[in-house]
């Protein structure tokens, strides 16, 4: 996870340097904070430290969303702030109950202590912590804050948030699920799967209907996050589902960063944000559109991309467990993703509306285009070297 | 019921009130206050539960101290954003977009 963070963050920072050429005083310190929070979160080993890093991450992310400065961004940031505060507050109450029950918050010491016959307070605490984290991951019923926040923020910020920040709390859920709460959670594994399925269908539907380009990409994040939660009922000794989840995190992180980056270039060049306005960019921004398309391939799960590998492993795991309904959802999700990606691509190849001669306002900055392209290419290429990555993930887990 | 447990129960009650406030209220300042109430509730539970056998434990108190710092930072950020929103729109409520 650390590796992924740095891999995604580096090109994005290069991208941001070019994007904010005019100067944004707030972006750099906040992005530094964000990265510090992420790294600390992946390295922490006790529940309370995790709370502090979660808050650090949340506050930095809110600051980044608000850095745009407009009324809409500030409103989105405030909504995001309340969501993340409630999420981590609920998590904190869970930590308090755990500490009250066992007198320790170290994950390592808790793991052998928690049994199926644990006191009711512990069950309650586990539920609270997981719900708090799901709120921060924007799982389906709690996703309301994500599209305005991610869609309204400047492009490099959206990319950072979608690719990394939501993954951090997912990583925590997975870690708690497999670690201290493993004894408690097996009974409730279908719940995240149902919510994940609903997220895939609803997120894709909203992405298909979205009018603005970044809104489309943000709803696609909601949908792709759903896949991550499908793995919970499939977790087992054979590690298939875990590998699928890890692969999906990597592939989606890279692809979504690329997609937001590409969307940022399009918006900067055309000066507009509507999906209908991308008409004609195919001839003007070939590299960007190619990056968008490659990222789309990963999201749809076409071979040989990383997304394909993730979905393949996921379907494999579902078949091994005989969970046909999950296979259906995964396949339907892929089709819906194809619909919203092609919606953009189709528009892009249409000729620009004849009446108005588009002001070719700004030449695209090469740095912006190529970093987006590099991220997208990486998201596809991880599929080719998939087994090495899966092994690396296995070593890290 | 020891004093610690009383504190913990009061904390849980405060926490529930805080969550309800953040979710249900409209005015931003009230929601920020409700968030603080929520945080205080969680801290009370943390300290109260640790003290229910009458022995003070320094670890949760240190945690609460850290938590208070975090809560102050969060409140400051929320207030700054709320002021900015007021300057931009002249209101202290988040307009509902009507979706979801």
CSV table of C-alpha atoms in Angstrom, one decimal:
chain,number,residue,atom,x,y,z
A,1,UNK,CA,0.0,0.0,0.0
A,2,UNK,CA,2.8,2.3,0.8
A,3,UNK,CA,4.4,1.6,-2.6
A,4,UNK,CA,1.1,2.3,-4.3
A,5,UNK,CA,0.7,5.6,-2.5
A,6,UNK,CA,4.1,6.8,-3.6
A,7,UNK,CA,3.6,5.5,-7.1
A,8,UNK,CA,0.3,7.4,-7.5
A,9,UNK,CA,1.4,10.5,-5.6
A,10,UNK,CA,4.6,11.2,-7.5
A,11,UNK,CA,3.1,11.6,-11.0
A,12,UNK,CA,0.2,13.5,-9.5
A,13,UNK,CA,2.5,16.0,-7.8
A,14,UNK,CA,4.3,16.5,-11.2
A,15,UNK,CA,0.9,17.0,-12.7
A,16,UNK,CA,-0.1,19.4,-9.9
A,17,UNK,CA,3.0,21.4,-10.4
A,18,UNK,CA,2.0,22.1,-14.0
A,19,UNK,CA,-1.7,22.5,-13.1
A,20,UNK,CA,-1.1,25.1,-10.5
A,21,UNK,CA,1.5,26.9,-12.5
A,22,UNK,CA,-0.4,30.1,-11.6
A,23,UNK,CA,0.3,29.3,-8.0
A,24,UNK,CA,-1.9,27.9,-5.3
A,25,UNK,CA,-0.5,28.7,-1.8
A,26,UNK,CA,-2.5,26.0,-0.1
A,27,UNK,CA,-2.0,23.0,-2.2
A,28,UNK,CA,1.5,22.0,-1.3
A,29,UNK,CA,1.4,22.1,2.5
A,30,UNK,CA,-2.0,20.3,2.5
A,31,UNK,CA,-0.8,17.7,0.1
A,32,UNK,CA,2.2,17.1,2.2
A,33,UNK,CA,0.0,16.7,5.2
A,34,UNK,CA,-2.2,14.3,3.3
A,35,UNK,CA,0.8,12.1,2.3
A,36,UNK,CA,2.1,12.2,5.8
A,37,UNK,CA,-1.3,11.0,7.1
A,38,UNK,CA,-1.5,8.2,4.6
A,39,UNK,CA,1.9,6.9,5.3
A,40,UNK,CA,1.4,7.1,9.0
A,41,UNK,CA,-1.9,5.3,8.6
A,42,UNK,CA,-0.4,2.4,6.7
A,43,UNK,CA,2.3,2.0,9.3
A,44,UNK,CA,0.3,2.4,12.5
A,45,UNK,CA,-0.3,-0.6,14.7
A,46,UNK,CA,-2.8,0.6,17.3
A,47,UNK,CA,-6.3,1.6,17.1
A,48,UNK,CA,-5.9,5.0,18.6
A,49,UNK,CA,-3.0,6.0,16.4
A,50,UNK,CA,-5.1,5.0,13.5
A,51,UNK,CA,-7.8,7.4,14.7
A,52,UNK,CA,-5.3,10.2,14.8
A,53,UNK,CA,-4.0,9.5,11.4
A,54,UNK,CA,-7.5,9.2,10.0
A,55,UNK,CA,-8.3,12.6,11.4
A,56,UNK,CA,-5.1,14.0,9.9
A,57,UNK,CA,-6.0,12.6,6.6
A,58,UNK,CA,-9.6,13.8,6.8
A,59,UNK,CA,-8.7,17.3,7.7
A,60,UNK,CA,-6.0,17.6,5.0
A,61,UNK,CA,-8.4,16.2,2.4
A,62,UNK,CA,-11.1,18.7,3.5
A,63,UNK,CA,-8.6,21.5,3.2
A,64,UNK,CA,-7.7,20.4,-0.3
A,65,UNK,CA,-11.3,20.3,-1.4
A,66,UNK,CA,-11.8,23.8,-0.1
A,67,UNK,CA,-8.6,25.1,-1.7
A,68,UNK,CA,-10.6,25.8,-4.8
A,69,UNK,CA,-12.2,28.6,-3.0
A,70,UNK,CA,-15.6,28.9,-4.7
A,71,UNK,CA,-18.9,28.7,-2.7
A,72,UNK,CA,-19.6,25.3,-4.2
A,73,UNK,CA,-16.3,23.9,-3.2
A,74,UNK,CA,-16.6,25.3,0.3
A,75,UNK,CA,-20.0,23.8,0.7
A,76,UNK,CA,-18.7,20.4,-0.6
A,77,UNK,CA,-15.8,20.6,1.8
A,78,UNK,CA,-18.1,21.3,4.7
A,79,UNK,CA,-20.3,18.4,3.8
A,80,UNK,CA,-17.2,16.2,3.5
A,81,UNK,CA,-15.9,17.5,6.8
A,82,UNK,CA,-19.1,16.6,8.6
A,83,UNK,CA,-19.1,13.1,7.0
A,84,UNK,CA,-15.5,12.5,7.9
A,85,UNK,CA,-15.9,13.9,11.5
A,86,UNK,CA,-19.0,11.7,12.2
A,87,UNK,CA,-17.1,8.7,10.7
A,88,UNK,CA,-14.1,9.1,12.8
A,89,UNK,CA,-16.2,10.1,15.9
A,90,UNK,CA,-18.1,6.8,15.6
A,91,UNK,CA,-14.8,5.0,15.1
A,92,UNK,CA,-13.4,6.7,18.3
A,93,UNK,CA,-16.4,5.6,20.3
A,94,UNK,CA,-15.6,2.1,19.2
A,95,UNK,CA,-12.0,2.5,20.3
A,96,UNK,CA,-13.2,3.7,23.7
A,97,UNK,CA,-15.4,0.7,24.2
A,98,UNK,CA,-12.6,-1.7,23.1
A,99,UNK,CA,-10.2,0.0,25.5
A,100,UNK,CA,-12.8,-0.3,28.2
A,101,UNK,CA,-13.2,-4.0,27.6
A,102,UNK,CA,-9.6,-5.1,27.1
A,103,UNK,CA,-7.4,-2.3,28.4
A,104,UNK,CA,-5.4,-2.2,25.3
A,105,UNK,CA,-5.6,-0.7,21.8
A,106,UNK,CA,-2.7,-2.5,20.1
A,107,UNK,CA,-4.0,-4.5,17.2
A,108,UNK,CA,-1.5,-7.2,17.8
A,109,UNK,CA,-2.5,-7.7,21.5
A,110,UNK,CA,-6.2,-7.5,20.7
A,111,UNK,CA,-6.2,-10.2,18.0
A,112,UNK,CA,-5.9,-13.2,20.3
A,113,UNK,CA,-8.2,-11.6,22.9
A,114,UNK,CA,-11.3,-11.2,20.9
A,115,UNK,CA,-13.4,-14.4,20.7
A,116,UNK,CA,-16.9,-15.2,19.4
A,117,UNK,CA,-18.2,-15.2,23.0
A,118,UNK,CA,-16.9,-11.7,23.6
A,119,UNK,CA,-19.0,-9.3,25.7
A,120,UNK,CA,-21.8,-7.4,23.9
A,121,UNK,CA,-19.9,-4.2,24.2
A,122,UNK,CA,-17.1,-5.6,22.0
A,123,UNK,CA,-19.6,-6.6,19.3
A,124,UNK,CA,-21.1,-3.1,19.5
A,125,UNK,CA,-17.6,-1.5,19.3
A,126,UNK,CA,-16.6,-3.6,16.3
A,127,UNK,CA,-19.9,-2.6,14.6
A,128,UNK,CA,-19.3,1.1,15.4
A,129,UNK,CA,-15.8,1.1,14.1
A,130,UNK,CA,-16.6,-0.7,10.9
A,131,UNK,CA,-19.6,1.6,10.3
A,132,UNK,CA,-17.5,4.7,10.9
A,133,UNK,CA,-14.9,3.5,8.5
A,134,UNK,CA,-17.5,2.6,5.9
A,135,UNK,CA,-18.8,6.2,6.1
A,136,UNK,CA,-15.3,7.4,5.4
A,137,UNK,CA,-14.9,4.9,2.5
A,138,UNK,CA,-18.2,6.2,1.0
A,139,UNK,CA,-19.8,2.8,0.8
A,140,UNK,CA,-23.2,2.9,-0.9
A,141,UNK,CA,-25.7,4.4,1.6
A,142,UNK,CA,-22.9,6.7,3.0
A,143,UNK,CA,-21.6,7.8,-0.4
A,144,UNK,CA,-23.6,11.1,-0.5
A,145,UNK,CA,-20.6,13.3,0.3
A,146,UNK,CA,-18.3,11.9,-2.3
A,147,UNK,CA,-19.5,13.1,-5.7
A,148,UNK,CA,-19.7,16.8,-4.7
A,149,UNK,CA,-16.4,16.7,-2.9
A,150,UNK,CA,-14.5,14.8,-5.5
A,151,UNK,CA,-16.3,16.3,-8.4
A,152,UNK,CA,-15.9,19.9,-7.2
A,153,UNK,CA,-12.2,19.9,-6.2
A,154,UNK,CA,-9.4,20.8,-8.6
A,155,UNK,CA,-8.3,17.9,-10.7
A,156,UNK,CA,-5.1,16.9,-9.0
A,157,UNK,CA,-7.0,17.0,-5.7
A,158,UNK,CA,-9.8,14.8,-7.0
A,159,UNK,CA,-7.3,12.4,-8.3
A,160,UNK,CA,-5.5,12.1,-4.9
A,161,UNK,CA,-8.8,11.8,-3.0
A,162,UNK,CA,-10.3,9.2,-5.3
A,163,UNK,CA,-7.2,7.2,-5.8
A,164,UNK,CA,-5.8,7.1,-2.3
A,165,UNK,CA,-7.8,8.7,0.5
A,166,UNK,CA,-10.9,6.5,0.3
A,167,UNK,CA,-8.6,3.4,-0.1
A,168,UNK,CA,-7.0,4.3,3.2
A,169,UNK,CA,-10.1,3.6,5.2
A,170,UNK,CA,-10.9,0.6,3.1
A,171,UNK,CA,-7.5,-0.7,4.0
A,172,UNK,CA,-8.3,-0.2,7.7
A,173,UNK,CA,-11.6,-2.0,7.4
A,174,UNK,CA,-9.8,-5.0,5.8
A,175,UNK,CA,-7.1,-5.0,8.4
A,176,UNK,CA,-9.6,-4.9,11.3
A,177,UNK,CA,-11.8,-7.5,9.6
A,178,UNK,CA,-9.0,-10.0,9.1
A,179,UNK,CA,-7.2,-9.1,12.3
A,180,UNK,CA,-8.9,-8.4,15.7
A,181,UNK,CA,-12.5,-8.8,14.6
A,182,UNK,CA,-12.0,-11.9,12.5
A,183,UNK,CA,-13.9,-14.0,15.1
A,184,UNK,CA,-16.9,-11.6,15.1
A,185,UNK,CA,-17.4,-10.6,11.5
A,186,UNK,CA,-17.7,-13.9,9.6
A,187,UNK,CA,-21.4,-13.9,10.4
A,188,UNK,CA,-22.1,-10.5,8.9
A,189,UNK,CA,-20.0,-10.8,5.8
A,190,UNK,CA,-23.0,-10.6,3.5
A,191,UNK,CA,-23.8,-7.1,4.7
A,192,UNK,CA,-20.9,-5.3,3.0
A,193,UNK,CA,-21.4,-7.5,-0.1
A,194,UNK,CA,-24.9,-6.3,-0.4
A,195,UNK,CA,-23.9,-2.7,0.1
A,196,UNK,CA,-21.1,-3.1,-2.4
A,197,UNK,CA,-23.4,-4.5,-5.0
A,198,UNK,CA,-25.8,-1.7,-4.5
A,199,UNK,CA,-22.9,0.7,-4.8
A,200,UNK,CA,-21.8,-0.8,-8.1
A,201,UNK,CA,-25.3,-0.6,-9.6
A,202,UNK,CA,-26.3,2.8,-8.2
A,203,UNK,CA,-22.8,4.4,-8.8
A,204,UNK,CA,-22.7,3.3,-12.4
A,205,UNK,CA,-26.3,4.4,-13.0
A,206,UNK,CA,-25.5,7.8,-11.7
A,207,UNK,CA,-22.3,7.9,-13.7
A,208,UNK,CA,-24.2,7.1,-16.9
A,209,UNK,CA,-26.7,9.9,-16.1
A,210,UNK,CA,-24.1,12.5,-15.0
A,211,UNK,CA,-24.0,15.7,-16.9
A,212,UNK,CA,-20.6,16.9,-15.8
A,213,UNK,CA,-17.4,15.1,-16.7
A,214,UNK,CA,-15.9,15.1,-13.2
A,215,UNK,CA,-19.2,14.1,-11.7
A,216,UNK,CA,-19.2,11.1,-14.0
A,217,UNK,CA,-15.7,10.1,-12.8
A,218,UNK,CA,-16.7,10.7,-9.2
A,219,UNK,CA,-19.7,8.4,-9.4
A,220,UNK,CA,-17.6,5.8,-11.1
A,221,UNK,CA,-15.4,5.9,-8.0
A,222,UNK,CA,-18.5,5.1,-5.9
A,223,UNK,CA,-19.2,2.1,-8.2
A,224,UNK,CA,-15.6,0.9,-8.2
A,225,UNK,CA,-15.4,1.1,-4.4
A,226,UNK,CA,-18.3,-1.3,-4.4
A,227,UNK,CA,-16.1,-4.1,-5.9
A,228,UNK,CA,-13.8,-3.8,-2.9
A,229,UNK,CA,-16.7,-4.7,-0.6
A,230,UNK,CA,-17.7,-7.7,-2.6
A,231,UNK,CA,-14.6,-9.6,-1.4
A,232,UNK,CA,-15.8,-9.9,2.2
A,233,UNK,CA,-18.0,-13.0,1.9
A,234,UNK,CA,-15.4,-14.6,-0.3
A,235,UNK,CA,-12.5,-14.3,2.1
A,236,UNK,CA,-11.1,-17.7,2.9
A,237,UNK,CA,-8.0,-19.8,3.2
A,238,UNK,CA,-7.2,-19.7,-0.5
A,239,UNK,CA,-6.5,-15.9,-0.5
A,240,UNK,CA,-8.2,-15.5,-3.9
A,241,UNK,CA,-10.5,-12.8,-2.8
A,242,UNK,CA,-7.8,-11.0,-0.9
A,243,UNK,CA,-5.7,-10.9,-3.9
A,244,UNK,CA,-8.6,-9.7,-6.0
A,245,UNK,CA,-9.2,-6.8,-3.5
A,246,UNK,CA,-5.6,-5.8,-3.5
A,247,UNK,CA,-5.4,-5.9,-7.2
A,248,UNK,CA,-8.6,-3.8,-7.5
A,249,UNK,CA,-7.2,-1.2,-5.1
A,250,UNK,CA,-4.0,-0.9,-7.2
A,251,UNK,CA,-5.7,-0.9,-10.6
A,252,UNK,CA,-8.5,1.5,-9.5
A,253,UNK,CA,-6.0,3.8,-7.8
A,254,UNK,CA,-3.9,4.2,-10.9
A,255,UNK,CA,-6.8,4.3,-13.3
A,256,UNK,CA,-8.9,6.8,-11.4
A,257,UNK,CA,-5.9,9.0,-10.8
A,258,UNK,CA,-5.4,8.9,-14.6
A,259,UNK,CA,-9.0,9.6,-15.3
A,260,UNK,CA,-9.3,12.6,-13.1
A,261,UNK,CA,-6.0,13.9,-14.5
A,262,UNK,CA,-7.2,13.5,-18.0
A,263,UNK,CA,-10.5,15.1,-17.1
A,264,UNK,CA,-8.6,18.0,-15.6
A,265,UNK,CA,-6.7,18.6,-18.9
A,266,UNK,CA,-9.9,18.5,-20.9
A,267,UNK,CA,-11.6,21.0,-18.6
A,268,UNK,CA,-8.6,23.3,-18.6
A,269,UNK,CA,-8.4,23.3,-22.4
A,270,UNK,CA,-12.1,23.5,-23.2
A,271,UNK,CA,-12.9,25.6,-20.2
A,272,UNK,CA,-16.0,23.6,-19.6
A,273,UNK,CA,-17.1,20.7,-17.5
A,274,UNK,CA,-20.1,19.2,-19.2
A,275,UNK,CA,-19.9,15.7,-20.8
A,276,UNK,CA,-21.5,17.2,-23.9
A,277,UNK,CA,-18.6,19.7,-24.3
A,278,UNK,CA,-15.9,17.2,-24.9
A,279,UNK,CA,-17.0,16.9,-28.5
A,280,UNK,CA,-14.0,17.3,-30.8
A,281,UNK,CA,-11.3,16.8,-28.3
A,282,UNK,CA,-10.1,13.6,-30.1
A,283,UNK,CA,-8.2,15.7,-32.6
A,284,UNK,CA,-7.0,18.3,-30.2
A,285,UNK,CA,-6.0,16.2,-27.2
A,286,UNK,CA,-5.1,12.7,-28.5
A,287,UNK,CA,-2.8,11.8,-25.7
A,288,UNK,CA,-5.3,12.8,-23.0
A,289,UNK,CA,-8.1,11.0,-24.7
A,290,UNK,CA,-5.9,7.9,-25.0
A,291,UNK,CA,-5.1,8.1,-21.3
A,292,UNK,CA,-8.8,8.4,-20.5
A,293,UNK,CA,-9.6,5.4,-22.7
A,294,UNK,CA,-6.8,3.3,-21.2
A,295,UNK,CA,-8.1,4.2,-17.7
A,296,UNK,CA,-11.6,3.3,-18.9
A,297,UNK,CA,-10.3,-0.1,-20.1
A,298,UNK,CA,-9.1,-0.8,-16.6
A,299,UNK,CA,-12.4,0.3,-15.0
A,300,UNK,CA,-14.4,-1.9,-17.4
A,301,UNK,CA,-12.1,-4.8,-16.7
A,302,UNK,CA,-11.0,-5.6,-20.3
A,303,UNK,CA,-7.9,-7.7,-20.6
A,304,UNK,CA,-4.9,-7.2,-20.2
A,305,UNK,CA,-5.5,-4.4,-17.7
A,306,UNK,CA,-5.1,-4.6,-13.9
A,307,UNK,CA,-8.9,-4.2,-13.6
A,308,UNK,CA,-9.4,-7.3,-15.7
A,309,UNK,CA,-7.1,-9.3,-13.4
A,310,UNK,CA,-8.9,-8.0,-10.3
A,311,UNK,CA,-12.3,-8.9,-11.6
A,312,UNK,CA,-11.1,-12.2,-12.9
A,313,UNK,CA,-9.7,-13.2,-9.5
A,314,UNK,CA,-12.9,-11.9,-7.9
A,315,UNK,CA,-15.2,-14.0,-10.2
A,316,UNK,CA,-12.9,-16.9,-9.7
A,317,UNK,CA,-13.3,-16.6,-5.9
A,318,UNK,CA,-17.0,-16.2,-6.2
A,319,UNK,CA,-17.3,-19.3,-8.4
A,320,UNK,CA,-15.2,-21.3,-6.0
A,321,UNK,CA,-17.7,-20.4,-3.2
A,322,UNK,CA,-20.7,-20.9,-5.5
A,323,UNK,CA,-21.9,-17.3,-5.1
A,324,UNK,CA,-23.5,-16.8,-8.5
A,325,UNK,CA,-25.3,-13.6,-7.6
A,326,UNK,CA,-22.0,-11.9,-7.0
A,327,UNK,CA,-20.7,-13.0,-10.4
A,328,UNK,CA,-23.8,-11.4,-12.0
A,329,UNK,CA,-23.2,-8.1,-10.2
A,330,UNK,CA,-19.5,-8.0,-11.2
A,331,UNK,CA,-20.3,-8.6,-14.9
A,332,UNK,CA,-23.2,-6.1,-14.9
A,333,UNK,CA,-20.9,-3.6,-13.2
A,334,UNK,CA,-18.3,-4.1,-16.0
A,335,UNK,CA,-21.0,-3.5,-18.7
A,336,UNK,CA,-22.3,-0.4,-17.0
A,337,UNK,CA,-18.7,0.9,-16.7
A,338,UNK,CA,-18.4,0.4,-20.4
A,339,UNK,CA,-21.5,2.4,-21.0
A,340,UNK,CA,-20.3,5.5,-19.1
A,341,UNK,CA,-16.8,5.3,-20.5
A,342,UNK,CA,-18.0,5.0,-24.1
A,343,UNK,CA,-20.4,7.8,-23.5
A,344,UNK,CA,-17.4,10.1,-23.1
A,345,UNK,CA,-15.4,8.6,-25.8
A,346,UNK,CA,-18.3,8.8,-28.3
A,347,UNK,CA,-18.7,12.5,-27.6
A,348,UNK,CA,-15.0,13.0,-27.9
A,349,UNK,CA,-14.9,11.7,-31.5
A,350,UNK,CA,-17.9,13.8,-32.6
A,351,UNK,CA,-17.1,16.9,-34.5
A,352,UNK,CA,-17.4,20.1,-32.4
A,353,UNK,CA,-20.7,21.8,-32.9
A,354,UNK,CA,-20.4,23.8,-36.1
A,355,UNK,CA,-22.1,27.0,-35.2
A,356,UNK,CA,-19.5,28.2,-32.7
A,357,UNK,CA,-15.9,28.1,-33.5
A,358,UNK,CA,-14.4,27.0,-30.3
A,359,UNK,CA,-11.9,29.3,-28.9
A,360,UNK,CA,-8.8,27.2,-28.8
A,361,UNK,CA,-8.0,28.9,-25.6
A,362,UNK,CA,-5.0,27.2,-24.2
A,363,UNK,CA,-2.6,24.8,-25.5
A,364,UNK,CA,-2.5,21.7,-23.3
A,365,UNK,CA,0.6,21.5,-21.1
A,366,UNK,CA,2.6,18.5,-22.1
A,367,UNK,CA,3.4,17.6,-18.5
A,368,UNK,CA,-0.3,17.4,-17.7
A,369,UNK,CA,-1.0,15.1,-20.6
A,370,UNK,CA,1.9,12.8,-20.2
A,371,UNK,CA,1.5,12.2,-16.4
A,372,UNK,CA,-2.1,11.3,-17.0
A,373,UNK,CA,-1.0,9.0,-19.7
A,374,UNK,CA,1.7,7.4,-17.6
A,375,UNK,CA,-0.8,6.7,-14.8
A,376,UNK,CA,-3.2,5.1,-17.3
A,377,UNK,CA,-0.6,3.1,-18.9
A,378,UNK,CA,0.6,1.8,-15.5
A,379,UNK,CA,-3.0,0.8,-14.7
A,380,UNK,CA,-3.1,-1.4,-17.8
A,381,UNK,CA,0.4,-2.7,-17.5
A,382,UNK,CA,0.0,-3.9,-13.9
A,383,UNK,CA,-2.3,-6.5,-15.5
A,384,UNK,CA,0.6,-7.9,-17.5
A,385,UNK,CA,2.9,-8.3,-14.6
A,386,UNK,CA,0.0,-9.2,-12.4
A,387,UNK,CA,1.3,-12.2,-10.6
A,388,UNK,CA,4.4,-10.4,-9.3
A,389,UNK,CA,2.1,-7.7,-7.9
A,390,UNK,CA,-0.2,-10.2,-6.4
A,391,UNK,CA,2.8,-11.8,-4.7
A,392,UNK,CA,4.0,-8.4,-3.5
A,393,UNK,CA,0.6,-7.7,-2.0
A,394,UNK,CA,0.7,-11.1,-0.3
A,395,UNK,CA,4.0,-10.2,1.2
A,396,UNK,CA,2.6,-6.9,2.5
A,397,UNK,CA,-0.6,-8.2,3.9
B,1,UNK,CA,-22.6,1.3,39.6
B,2,UNK,CA,-19.4,3.1,40.1
B,3,UNK,CA,-18.8,6.7,39.2
B,4,UNK,CA,-16.7,5.7,36.2
B,5,UNK,CA,-19.6,3.8,34.7
B,6,UNK,CA,-22.0,6.7,35.3
B,7,UNK,CA,-19.6,8.9,33.4
B,8,UNK,CA,-19.4,6.4,30.6
B,9,UNK,CA,-23.2,6.2,30.3
B,10,UNK,CA,-23.5,9.9,30.3
B,11,UNK,CA,-20.8,10.0,27.6
B,12,UNK,CA,-22.7,7.5,25.5
B,13,UNK,CA,-25.8,9.7,25.8
B,14,UNK,CA,-23.9,12.8,24.9
B,15,UNK,CA,-22.4,11.0,21.9
B,16,UNK,CA,-25.8,10.0,20.6
B,17,UNK,CA,-27.2,13.5,21.1
B,18,UNK,CA,-24.1,14.8,19.2
B,19,UNK,CA,-24.6,12.5,16.3
B,20,UNK,CA,-28.3,13.3,16.0
B,21,UNK,CA,-27.3,17.0,16.1
B,22,UNK,CA,-24.7,16.7,13.3
B,23,UNK,CA,-27.1,14.7,11.1
B,24,UNK,CA,-30.4,16.6,11.7
B,25,UNK,CA,-29.6,20.2,12.4
B,26,UNK,CA,-29.3,22.7,9.6
B,27,UNK,CA,-27.4,25.6,11.0
B,28,UNK,CA,-23.7,25.1,10.5
B,29,UNK,CA,-22.7,26.5,13.9
B,30,UNK,CA,-25.1,24.2,15.7
B,31,UNK,CA,-23.7,21.3,13.7
B,32,UNK,CA,-20.2,22.2,14.7
B,33,UNK,CA,-21.2,22.5,18.3
B,34,UNK,CA,-23.0,19.1,18.0
B,35,UNK,CA,-19.8,17.6,16.7
B,36,UNK,CA,-18.0,18.9,19.7
B,37,UNK,CA,-20.6,17.3,21.9
B,38,UNK,CA,-20.1,14.1,20.1
B,39,UNK,CA,-16.4,14.2,20.7
B,40,UNK,CA,-16.8,15.0,24.4
B,41,UNK,CA,-19.1,12.0,24.7
B,42,UNK,CA,-16.6,9.7,23.2
B,43,UNK,CA,-13.9,11.1,25.5
B,44,UNK,CA,-16.1,10.6,28.6
B,45,UNK,CA,-16.7,7.0,27.6
B,46,UNK,CA,-13.0,6.5,27.1
B,47,UNK,CA,-12.0,7.9,30.5
B,48,UNK,CA,-15.1,6.6,32.4
B,49,UNK,CA,-14.8,3.0,31.3
B,50,UNK,CA,-11.1,2.9,32.2
B,51,UNK,CA,-11.9,4.2,35.7
B,52,UNK,CA,-14.8,2.1,36.5
B,53,UNK,CA,-12.8,0.0,39.0
B,54,UNK,CA,-11.7,3.2,40.8
B,55,UNK,CA,-8.1,3.2,39.6
B,56,UNK,CA,-7.0,6.1,37.4
B,57,UNK,CA,-5.2,4.9,34.3
B,58,UNK,CA,-3.0,7.5,32.6
B,59,UNK,CA,-3.1,6.0,29.1
B,60,UNK,CA,-6.7,6.8,28.2
B,61,UNK,CA,-6.2,10.3,29.6
B,62,UNK,CA,-3.3,10.8,27.3
B,63,UNK,CA,-5.5,9.6,24.5
B,64,UNK,CA,-8.3,12.0,25.4
B,65,UNK,CA,-5.7,14.8,25.4
B,66,UNK,CA,-4.7,13.9,21.9
B,67,UNK,CA,-8.3,13.6,20.9
B,68,UNK,CA,-9.1,17.1,22.2
B,69,UNK,CA,-6.2,18.5,20.2
B,70,UNK,CA,-7.6,16.8,17.1
B,71,UNK,CA,-11.1,18.1,17.9
B,72,UNK,CA,-9.9,21.6,18.3
B,73,UNK,CA,-8.1,21.5,15.0
B,74,UNK,CA,-11.2,20.1,13.3
B,75,UNK,CA,-13.4,22.7,14.9
B,76,UNK,CA,-11.1,25.5,13.8
B,77,UNK,CA,-11.2,24.2,10.2
B,78,UNK,CA,-14.9,23.8,10.3
B,79,UNK,CA,-15.4,27.4,11.6
B,80,UNK,CA,-13.0,28.8,9.0
B,81,UNK,CA,-14.9,27.0,6.3
B,82,UNK,CA,-18.3,28.2,7.7
B,83,UNK,CA,-17.1,31.8,7.8
B,84,UNK,CA,-15.9,31.5,4.2
B,85,UNK,CA,-19.2,30.1,3.2
B,86,UNK,CA,-21.0,32.9,5.0
B,87,UNK,CA,-18.8,35.4,3.2
B,88,UNK,CA,-19.5,33.8,-0.2
B,89,UNK,CA,-23.2,33.0,0.1
B,90,UNK,CA,-24.5,35.0,3.1
B,91,UNK,CA,-26.0,32.0,4.8
B,92,UNK,CA,-25.1,29.5,7.4
B,93,UNK,CA,-26.8,26.5,5.9
B,94,UNK,CA,-25.7,24.0,3.3
B,95,UNK,CA,-28.2,24.0,0.4
B,96,UNK,CA,-29.4,20.5,-0.3
B,97,UNK,CA,-28.7,19.6,-3.8
B,98,UNK,CA,-31.8,17.4,-4.0
B,99,UNK,CA,-30.0,14.3,-5.2
B,100,UNK,CA,-29.6,11.2,-3.2
